[in-house]
mmCIF file of C-alpha atoms in Angstrom:
data_model
loop_
_atom_site.group_PDB
_atom_site.id
_atom_site.type_symbol
_atom_site.label_atom_id
_atom_site.label_comp_id
_atom_site.label_asym_id
_atom_site.label_seq_id
_atom_site.Cartn_x
_atom_site.Cartn_y
_atom_site.Cartn_z
ATOM 1 C CA MET G 1 46.539 118.276 128.793
ATOM 2 C CA PRO G 2 47.433 114.893 129.074
ATOM 3 C CA GLY G 3 50.905 113.503 128.377
ATOM 4 C CA ALA G 4 51.934 117.699 128.192
ATOM 5 C CA LYS G 5 55.246 118.107 130.222
ATOM 6 C CA LYS G 6 55.149 120.662 133.451
ATOM 7 C CA SER G 7 58.310 122.311 134.396
ATOM 8 C CA VAL G 8 59.102 124.468 137.060
ATOM 9 C CA GLN G 9 61.993 126.670 136.839
ATOM 10 C CA VAL G 10 64.551 126.876 139.530
ATOM 11 C CA ALA G 11 64.736 130.060 141.039
ATOM 12 C CA ARG G 12 68.480 131.880 140.950
ATOM 13 C CA THR G 13 69.557 133.836 143.627
ATOM 14 C CA PRO G 14 72.882 135.941 143.112
ATOM 15 C CA ALA G 15 75.912 134.988 145.395
ATOM 16 C CA LYS G 16 76.553 137.300 148.385
ATOM 17 C CA ALA G 17 79.842 137.393 150.113
ATOM 18 C CA GLY G 18 79.761 135.695 153.332
ATOM 19 C CA ARG G 19 76.975 133.476 152.462
ATOM 20 C CA ARG G 20 76.853 129.790 151.419
ATOM 21 C CA PRO G 21 77.342 128.710 147.697
ATOM 22 C CA ARG G 22 73.946 128.844 146.071
ATOM 23 C CA SER G 23 73.492 126.326 143.153
ATOM 24 C CA LEU G 24 74.168 126.572 140.184
ATOM 25 C CA SER G 25 71.583 124.062 138.539
ATOM 26 C CA SER G 26 69.564 125.887 136.074
ATOM 27 C CA ARG G 27 67.734 122.871 134.505
ATOM 28 C CA PRO G 28 63.665 122.519 134.797
ATOM 29 C CA PHE G 29 62.008 119.843 136.355
ATOM 30 C CA ILE G 30 59.808 118.090 134.384
ATOM 31 C CA SER G 31 56.552 115.916 135.440
ATOM 32 C CA GLY G 32 57.309 112.391 134.832
ATOM 33 C CA GLU G 33 60.296 111.609 137.429
ATOM 34 C CA PRO G 34 59.755 111.527 140.612
ATOM 35 C CA LEU G 35 61.047 115.251 142.563
ATOM 36 C CA TYR G 36 63.239 113.763 144.930
ATOM 37 C CA ARG G 37 65.061 112.148 142.328
ATOM 38 C CA GLN G 38 65.516 115.384 140.198
ATOM 39 C CA LEU G 39 66.735 117.147 143.072
ATOM 40 C CA VAL G 40 69.521 114.585 143.932
ATOM 41 C CA GLN G 41 70.323 114.919 140.610
ATOM 42 C CA HIS G 42 70.670 118.777 140.915
ATOM 43 C CA LEU G 43 72.528 118.722 143.971
ATOM 44 C CA ARG G 44 75.106 116.226 142.830
ATOM 45 C CA GLY G 45 75.544 117.864 139.573
ATOM 46 C CA ASP G 46 76.654 120.896 141.758
ATOM 47 C CA ILE G 47 78.699 118.759 144.525
ATOM 48 C CA ILE G 48 80.852 117.425 141.270
ATOM 49 C CA ARG G 49 81.410 120.411 139.966
ATOM 50 C CA GLY G 50 82.710 122.148 142.634
ATOM 51 C CA VAL G 51 79.778 124.091 143.836
ATOM 52 C CA PHE G 52 79.605 122.397 146.839
ATOM 53 C CA PRO G 53 83.292 121.732 147.785
ATOM 54 C CA VAL G 54 84.101 118.801 150.650
ATOM 55 C CA GLY G 55 83.770 119.968 153.649
ATOM 56 C CA SER G 56 80.908 122.136 152.734
ATOM 57 C CA GLN G 57 77.749 122.530 154.182
ATOM 58 C CA LEU G 58 74.525 121.754 151.724
ATOM 59 C CA PRO G 59 71.631 124.879 152.418
ATOM 60 C CA THR G 60 69.229 124.024 155.175
ATOM 61 C CA GLU G 61 65.827 121.445 154.414
ATOM 62 C CA GLU G 62 63.964 124.577 154.470
ATOM 63 C CA GLU G 63 66.094 126.708 152.399
ATOM 64 C CA LEU G 64 66.467 123.771 149.801
ATOM 65 C CA ALA G 65 62.777 123.229 149.948
ATOM 66 C CA GLU G 66 61.978 127.142 149.034
ATOM 67 C CA ARG G 67 64.145 127.073 146.824
ATOM 68 C CA PHE G 68 63.406 124.118 144.581
ATOM 69 C CA THR G 69 59.490 124.828 145.554
ATOM 70 C CA VAL G 70 59.531 121.111 146.639
ATOM 71 C CA SER G 71 58.310 119.498 150.201
ATOM 72 C CA ARG G 72 60.210 119.090 152.908
ATOM 73 C CA HIS G 73 59.298 115.599 152.732
ATOM 74 C CA THR G 74 61.218 115.419 149.326
ATOM 75 C CA VAL G 75 64.499 117.099 150.459
ATOM 76 C CA ARG G 76 65.009 114.257 153.192
ATOM 77 C CA GLU G 77 64.761 111.785 150.158
ATOM 78 C CA ALA G 78 66.776 113.625 148.527
ATOM 79 C CA LEU G 79 69.525 113.962 150.598
ATOM 80 C CA ARG G 80 68.947 110.135 152.199
ATOM 81 C CA GLN G 81 69.968 109.030 148.743
ATOM 82 C CA LEU G 82 73.195 111.523 148.728
ATOM 83 C CA ARG G 83 74.004 110.043 152.173
ATOM 84 C CA ALA G 84 73.469 106.766 150.600
ATOM 85 C CA ASP G 85 75.662 107.069 148.019
ATOM 86 C CA GLY G 86 78.748 108.935 150.330
ATOM 87 C CA LEU G 87 77.874 111.909 148.864
ATOM 88 C CA VAL G 88 77.165 113.749 152.520
ATOM 89 C CA SER G 89 76.653 113.072 155.732
ATOM 90 C CA SER G 90 74.123 114.518 158.531
ATOM 91 C CA ARG G 91 74.543 115.315 161.640
ATOM 92 C CA GLN G 92 71.483 116.280 164.060
ATOM 93 C CA GLY G 93 72.370 120.154 164.879
ATOM 94 C CA SER G 94 75.338 120.245 162.496
ATOM 95 C CA GLY G 95 73.689 120.045 158.953
ATOM 96 C CA THR G 96 74.646 118.484 155.989
ATOM 97 C CA THR G 97 78.459 118.226 154.893
ATOM 98 C CA VAL G 98 79.886 116.976 151.397
ATOM 99 C CA MET G 99 82.255 113.882 151.969
ATOM 100 C CA PRO G 100 85.138 113.151 150.122
ATOM 101 C CA PRO G 101 85.348 110.328 148.042
ATOM 102 C CA GLN G 102 85.192 107.006 149.503
ATOM 103 C CA PRO G 103 88.923 105.002 147.772
ATOM 104 C CA SER G 104 88.127 102.005 149.632
ATOM 105 C CA THR G 105 84.522 101.540 147.606
ATOM 106 C CA PRO G 106 83.913 99.091 144.994
ATOM 107 C CA PHE G 107 83.483 101.731 141.797
ATOM 108 C CA ASN G 108 80.347 101.184 140.813
ATOM 109 C CA VAL G 109 80.260 102.551 136.900
ATOM 110 C CA HIS G 110 76.214 101.670 136.894
ATOM 111 C CA ARG G 111 74.880 103.044 139.606
ATOM 112 C CA VAL G 112 73.919 106.196 137.660
ATOM 113 C CA ALA G 113 69.725 106.586 137.078
ATOM 114 C CA SER G 114 70.024 109.480 134.376
ATOM 115 C CA ILE G 115 72.406 110.946 132.043
ATOM 116 C CA ASP G 116 73.620 113.679 134.303
ATOM 117 C CA GLU G 117 74.543 111.378 136.617
ATOM 118 C CA LEU G 118 77.349 109.662 134.215
ATOM 119 C CA ILE G 119 79.489 112.754 135.196
ATOM 120 C CA ALA G 120 79.929 110.914 138.737
ATOM 121 C CA TYR G 121 81.220 108.848 136.816
ATOM 122 C CA ALA G 122 83.863 111.114 135.429
ATOM 123 C CA THR G 123 84.404 113.129 138.098
ATOM 124 C CA GLU G 124 85.631 110.473 140.390
ATOM 125 C CA SER G 125 87.882 109.060 137.760
ATOM 126 C CA GLN G 126 90.983 110.020 135.340
ATOM 127 C CA TYR G 127 91.478 109.626 132.257
ATOM 128 C CA ALA G 128 94.701 108.913 131.340
ATOM 129 C CA VAL G 129 95.202 108.686 127.398
ATOM 130 C CA ASP G 130 98.140 107.124 125.899
ATOM 131 C CA SER G 131 97.945 107.895 122.151
ATOM 132 C CA THR G 132 95.439 110.061 119.959
ATOM 133 C CA ASP G 133 94.968 109.805 116.179
ATOM 134 C CA VAL G 134 92.424 110.624 113.735
ATOM 135 C CA VAL G 135 90.956 107.613 111.538
ATOM 136 C CA ASN G 136 88.391 106.856 109.030
ATOM 137 C CA SER G 137 84.836 104.459 109.923
ATOM 138 C CA GLU G 138 86.431 102.069 107.781
ATOM 139 C CA ASP G 139 89.740 102.041 109.481
ATOM 140 C CA VAL G 140 88.793 100.977 112.391
ATOM 141 C CA THR G 141 89.612 96.985 112.607
ATOM 142 C CA PHE G 142 87.547 96.942 116.096
ATOM 143 C CA ASP G 143 84.926 95.544 115.294
ATOM 144 C CA GLU G 144 83.380 96.169 118.431
ATOM 145 C CA ALA G 145 83.073 99.998 117.936
ATOM 146 C CA GLU G 146 80.413 99.636 115.174
ATOM 147 C CA LEU G 147 81.437 103.423 113.806
ATOM 148 C CA PRO G 148 78.602 105.443 111.474
ATOM 149 C CA PRO G 149 80.034 104.786 107.990
ATOM 150 C CA ARG G 150 82.147 107.379 105.652
ATOM 151 C CA GLN G 151 82.823 109.174 108.800
ATOM 152 C CA ARG G 152 86.476 110.612 110.277
ATOM 153 C CA TRP G 153 87.072 110.223 114.219
ATOM 154 C CA LEU G 154 89.441 111.286 116.434
ATOM 155 C CA ARG G 155 90.492 108.475 118.317
ATOM 156 C CA LEU G 156 91.958 108.478 122.290
ATOM 157 C CA GLN G 157 92.969 105.210 123.969
ATOM 158 C CA GLY G 158 94.115 104.973 127.765
ATOM 159 C CA PHE G 159 93.350 103.633 130.919
ATOM 160 C CA ARG G 160 90.359 104.978 133.306
ATOM 161 C CA LEU G 161 92.179 105.224 136.632
ATOM 162 C CA GLY G 162 91.065 105.918 140.286
ATOM 163 C CA ASN G 163 91.779 108.121 143.231
ATOM 164 C CA ASP G 164 95.051 105.917 144.480
ATOM 165 C CA PRO G 165 97.500 105.850 142.163
ATOM 166 C CA ALA G 166 98.723 101.896 143.506
ATOM 167 C CA SER G 167 95.659 100.626 142.696
ATOM 168 C CA PRO G 168 95.207 98.650 139.339
ATOM 169 C CA PRO G 169 92.999 100.995 136.641
ATOM 170 C CA ILE G 170 88.937 101.056 136.924
ATOM 171 C CA CYS G 171 89.486 100.159 132.813
ATOM 172 C CA TRP G 172 90.851 100.754 129.569
ATOM 173 C CA THR G 173 88.909 102.941 127.438
ATOM 174 C CA GLU G 174 88.704 103.467 123.673
ATOM 175 C CA VAL G 175 86.618 106.632 122.927
ATOM 176 C CA PHE G 176 85.538 107.977 119.141
ATOM 177 C CA VAL G 177 85.196 111.652 118.978
ATOM 178 C CA ALA G 178 83.270 112.782 115.706
ATOM 179 C CA ALA G 179 85.680 114.744 113.414
ATOM 180 C CA GLU G 180 83.906 118.034 113.992
ATOM 181 C CA TYR G 181 84.282 117.877 117.617
ATOM 182 C CA ALA G 182 87.994 117.084 117.937
ATOM 183 C CA GLY G 183 89.042 120.455 119.220
ATOM 184 C CA VAL G 184 88.003 118.753 122.452
ATOM 185 C CA GLU G 185 91.639 116.684 122.529
ATOM 186 C CA ARG G 186 93.319 120.167 123.188
ATOM 187 C CA MET G 187 91.402 120.554 126.821
ATOM 188 C CA MET G 188 91.716 117.155 127.960
ATOM 189 C CA GLY G 189 94.524 117.530 129.769
ATOM 190 C CA ARG G 190 93.072 120.859 131.373
ATOM 191 C CA GLN G 191 89.701 119.769 132.905
ATOM 192 C CA ARG G 192 88.134 116.476 134.752
ATOM 193 C CA GLY G 193 84.685 115.325 133.426
ATOM 194 C CA PRO G 194 83.288 113.930 130.923
ATOM 195 C CA ILE G 195 84.372 113.954 126.827
ATOM 196 C CA TRP G 196 80.847 114.265 126.191
ATOM 197 C CA ARG G 197 80.844 117.427 128.513
ATOM 198 C CA LEU G 198 82.833 118.970 126.802
ATOM 199 C CA ILE G 199 81.444 118.738 123.090
ATOM 200 C CA GLU G 200 78.501 120.720 124.766
ATOM 201 C CA ASP G 201 80.242 123.047 126.385
ATOM 202 C CA ILE G 202 82.999 123.883 123.411
ATOM 203 C CA TYR G 203 80.732 123.219 120.640
ATOM 204 C CA GLY G 204 77.131 124.485 122.172
ATOM 205 C CA GLU G 205 75.543 120.909 121.349
ATOM 206 C CA ARG G 206 73.175 119.001 123.809
ATOM 207 C CA LEU G 207 73.480 115.387 123.732
ATOM 208 C CA VAL G 208 70.304 113.558 124.859
ATOM 209 C CA GLU G 209 70.559 109.839 124.370
ATOM 210 C CA VAL G 210 73.078 107.465 125.247
ATOM 211 C CA GLU G 211 73.008 103.463 124.219
ATOM 212 C CA GLN G 212 75.047 101.491 126.708
ATOM 213 C CA MET G 213 75.413 97.149 125.562
ATOM 214 C CA LEU G 214 76.789 95.526 127.884
ATOM 215 C CA ARG G 215 79.137 92.087 127.288
ATOM 216 C CA VAL G 216 81.519 89.525 128.869
ATOM 217 C CA ARG G 217 84.388 88.860 126.512
ATOM 218 C CA PRO G 218 88.153 88.147 126.837
ATOM 219 C CA VAL G 219 90.502 90.288 127.871
ATOM 220 C CA PRO G 220 92.672 91.485 124.791
ATOM 221 C CA ASP G 221 96.378 89.588 125.037
ATOM 222 C CA GLU G 222 97.838 93.110 124.557
ATOM 223 C CA LEU G 223 95.976 94.448 127.401
ATOM 224 C CA ALA G 224 96.159 91.913 129.939
ATOM 225 C CA ASP G 225 99.389 93.448 132.111
ATOM 226 C CA GLY G 226 98.020 97.026 132.111
ATOM 227 C CA LEU G 227 94.726 95.590 133.875
ATOM 228 C CA GLN G 228 96.687 93.782 135.436
ATOM 229 C CA VAL G 229 94.343 90.587 134.394
ATOM 230 C CA GLU G 230 95.359 86.763 133.534
ATOM 231 C CA ALA G 231 96.057 86.160 129.689
ATOM 232 C CA GLY G 232 92.828 84.851 128.249
ATOM 233 C CA SER G 233 90.489 85.867 131.340
ATOM 234 C CA SER G 234 87.207 88.047 131.034
ATOM 235 C CA VAL G 235 86.655 91.385 131.213
ATOM 236 C CA VAL G 236 82.981 93.047 131.023
ATOM 237 C CA GLU G 237 82.729 95.530 127.582
ATOM 238 C CA VAL G 238 80.438 98.563 127.976
ATOM 239 C CA ARG G 239 79.525 100.561 124.787
ATOM 240 C CA ARG G 240 78.508 103.520 124.902
ATOM 241 C CA THR G 241 76.896 105.413 122.171
ATOM 242 C CA TYR G 242 76.616 109.441 122.095
ATOM 243 C CA LYS G 243 73.896 111.290 120.119
ATOM 244 C CA ASN G 244 72.702 114.903 119.901
ATOM 245 C CA THR G 245 69.811 116.877 119.247
ATOM 246 C CA SER G 246 69.833 115.970 115.674
ATOM 247 C CA ASP G 247 70.154 111.912 115.902
ATOM 248 C CA LYS G 248 73.715 112.301 114.930
ATOM 249 C CA VAL G 249 76.443 109.900 116.728
ATOM 250 C CA ALA G 250 78.697 112.658 118.130
ATOM 251 C CA GLU G 251 81.060 110.053 120.573
ATOM 252 C CA VAL G 252 81.420 106.489 121.194
ATOM 253 C CA SER G 253 83.202 104.711 123.955
ATOM 254 C CA VAL G 254 84.106 101.095 124.289
ATOM 255 C CA ASN G 255 85.200 100.271 127.890
ATOM 256 C CA LEU G 256 86.733 96.940 129.093
ATOM 257 C CA TYR G 257 86.464 96.150 133.175
ATOM 258 C CA PRO G 258 88.216 93.732 134.742
ATOM 259 C CA ALA G 259 85.109 90.813 135.448
ATOM 260 C CA ASP G 260 86.082 89.851 138.810
ATOM 261 C CA LYS G 261 85.724 93.908 139.989
ATOM 262 C CA PHE G 262 82.515 94.827 138.011
ATOM 263 C CA ARG G 263 79.397 95.211 139.762
ATOM 264 C CA PHE G 264 76.029 96.494 138.104
ATOM 265 C CA ASN G 265 73.522 98.223 140.227
ATOM 266 C CA MET G 266 69.558 98.694 138.390
ATOM 267 C CA LYS G 267 66.332 100.477 140.175
ATOM 268 C CA LEU G 268 63.239 99.710 137.524
ATOM 269 C CA ARG G 269 59.867 101.623 138.836
ATOM 270 C CA ARG G 270 56.420 101.317 138.088
ATOM 271 C CA ALA G 271 55.016 103.784 136.244
#
């Protein structure tokens, strides 16, 4: 039927002692997006979650092709993309090995091509929350947040840090979480990753849409020292609004990046 989505369920094999770790990804492949890109998302997610830890090897091309019911060519394209992202390295006769993060690589928050790939951004960095409180939409004076009216929010504020403690912060982040999901605050110090994944895991929600807005603005005076930039210099604001299956806003984040360290990548494909 034209326009209908066709899904192929990924087979899952019980783990056995002494065998390589198997992928925990269970999302089906959906028609309309290149298979190699969907395979990249599966494997990247497993690497980020530690299913394939640093130093371990991914399954062979033949095993991946059989597991995901795709061609060897599709697997090779996916592995090529993972190598380009610096997540793995391949040597003939030695397989494909998961690589540690490269601290010297410029931090590029917009290398992602899907909602799932936002996990990598949050996992490669640490959100150091400096303050939390509960606010009403009408009480928020930071007008850029544009919160839905007549609601209460858990507000988190702090800097997002890289793996090198001596390096300047990546950005300053203010997050607003809808009050019904405020319990995520208790897990902030225990789990590394995006807040929206905590909402999904704890409350059984599914976030299906992320709207992003970018603009350049002057750095707020009170944040210049923390971001290690000159007062009055420019920052890039990235605002994200996360919605669930009911089209309700579950989270809003406002991120300020020093303009001279911000990089934007985007790939467009003809339909």
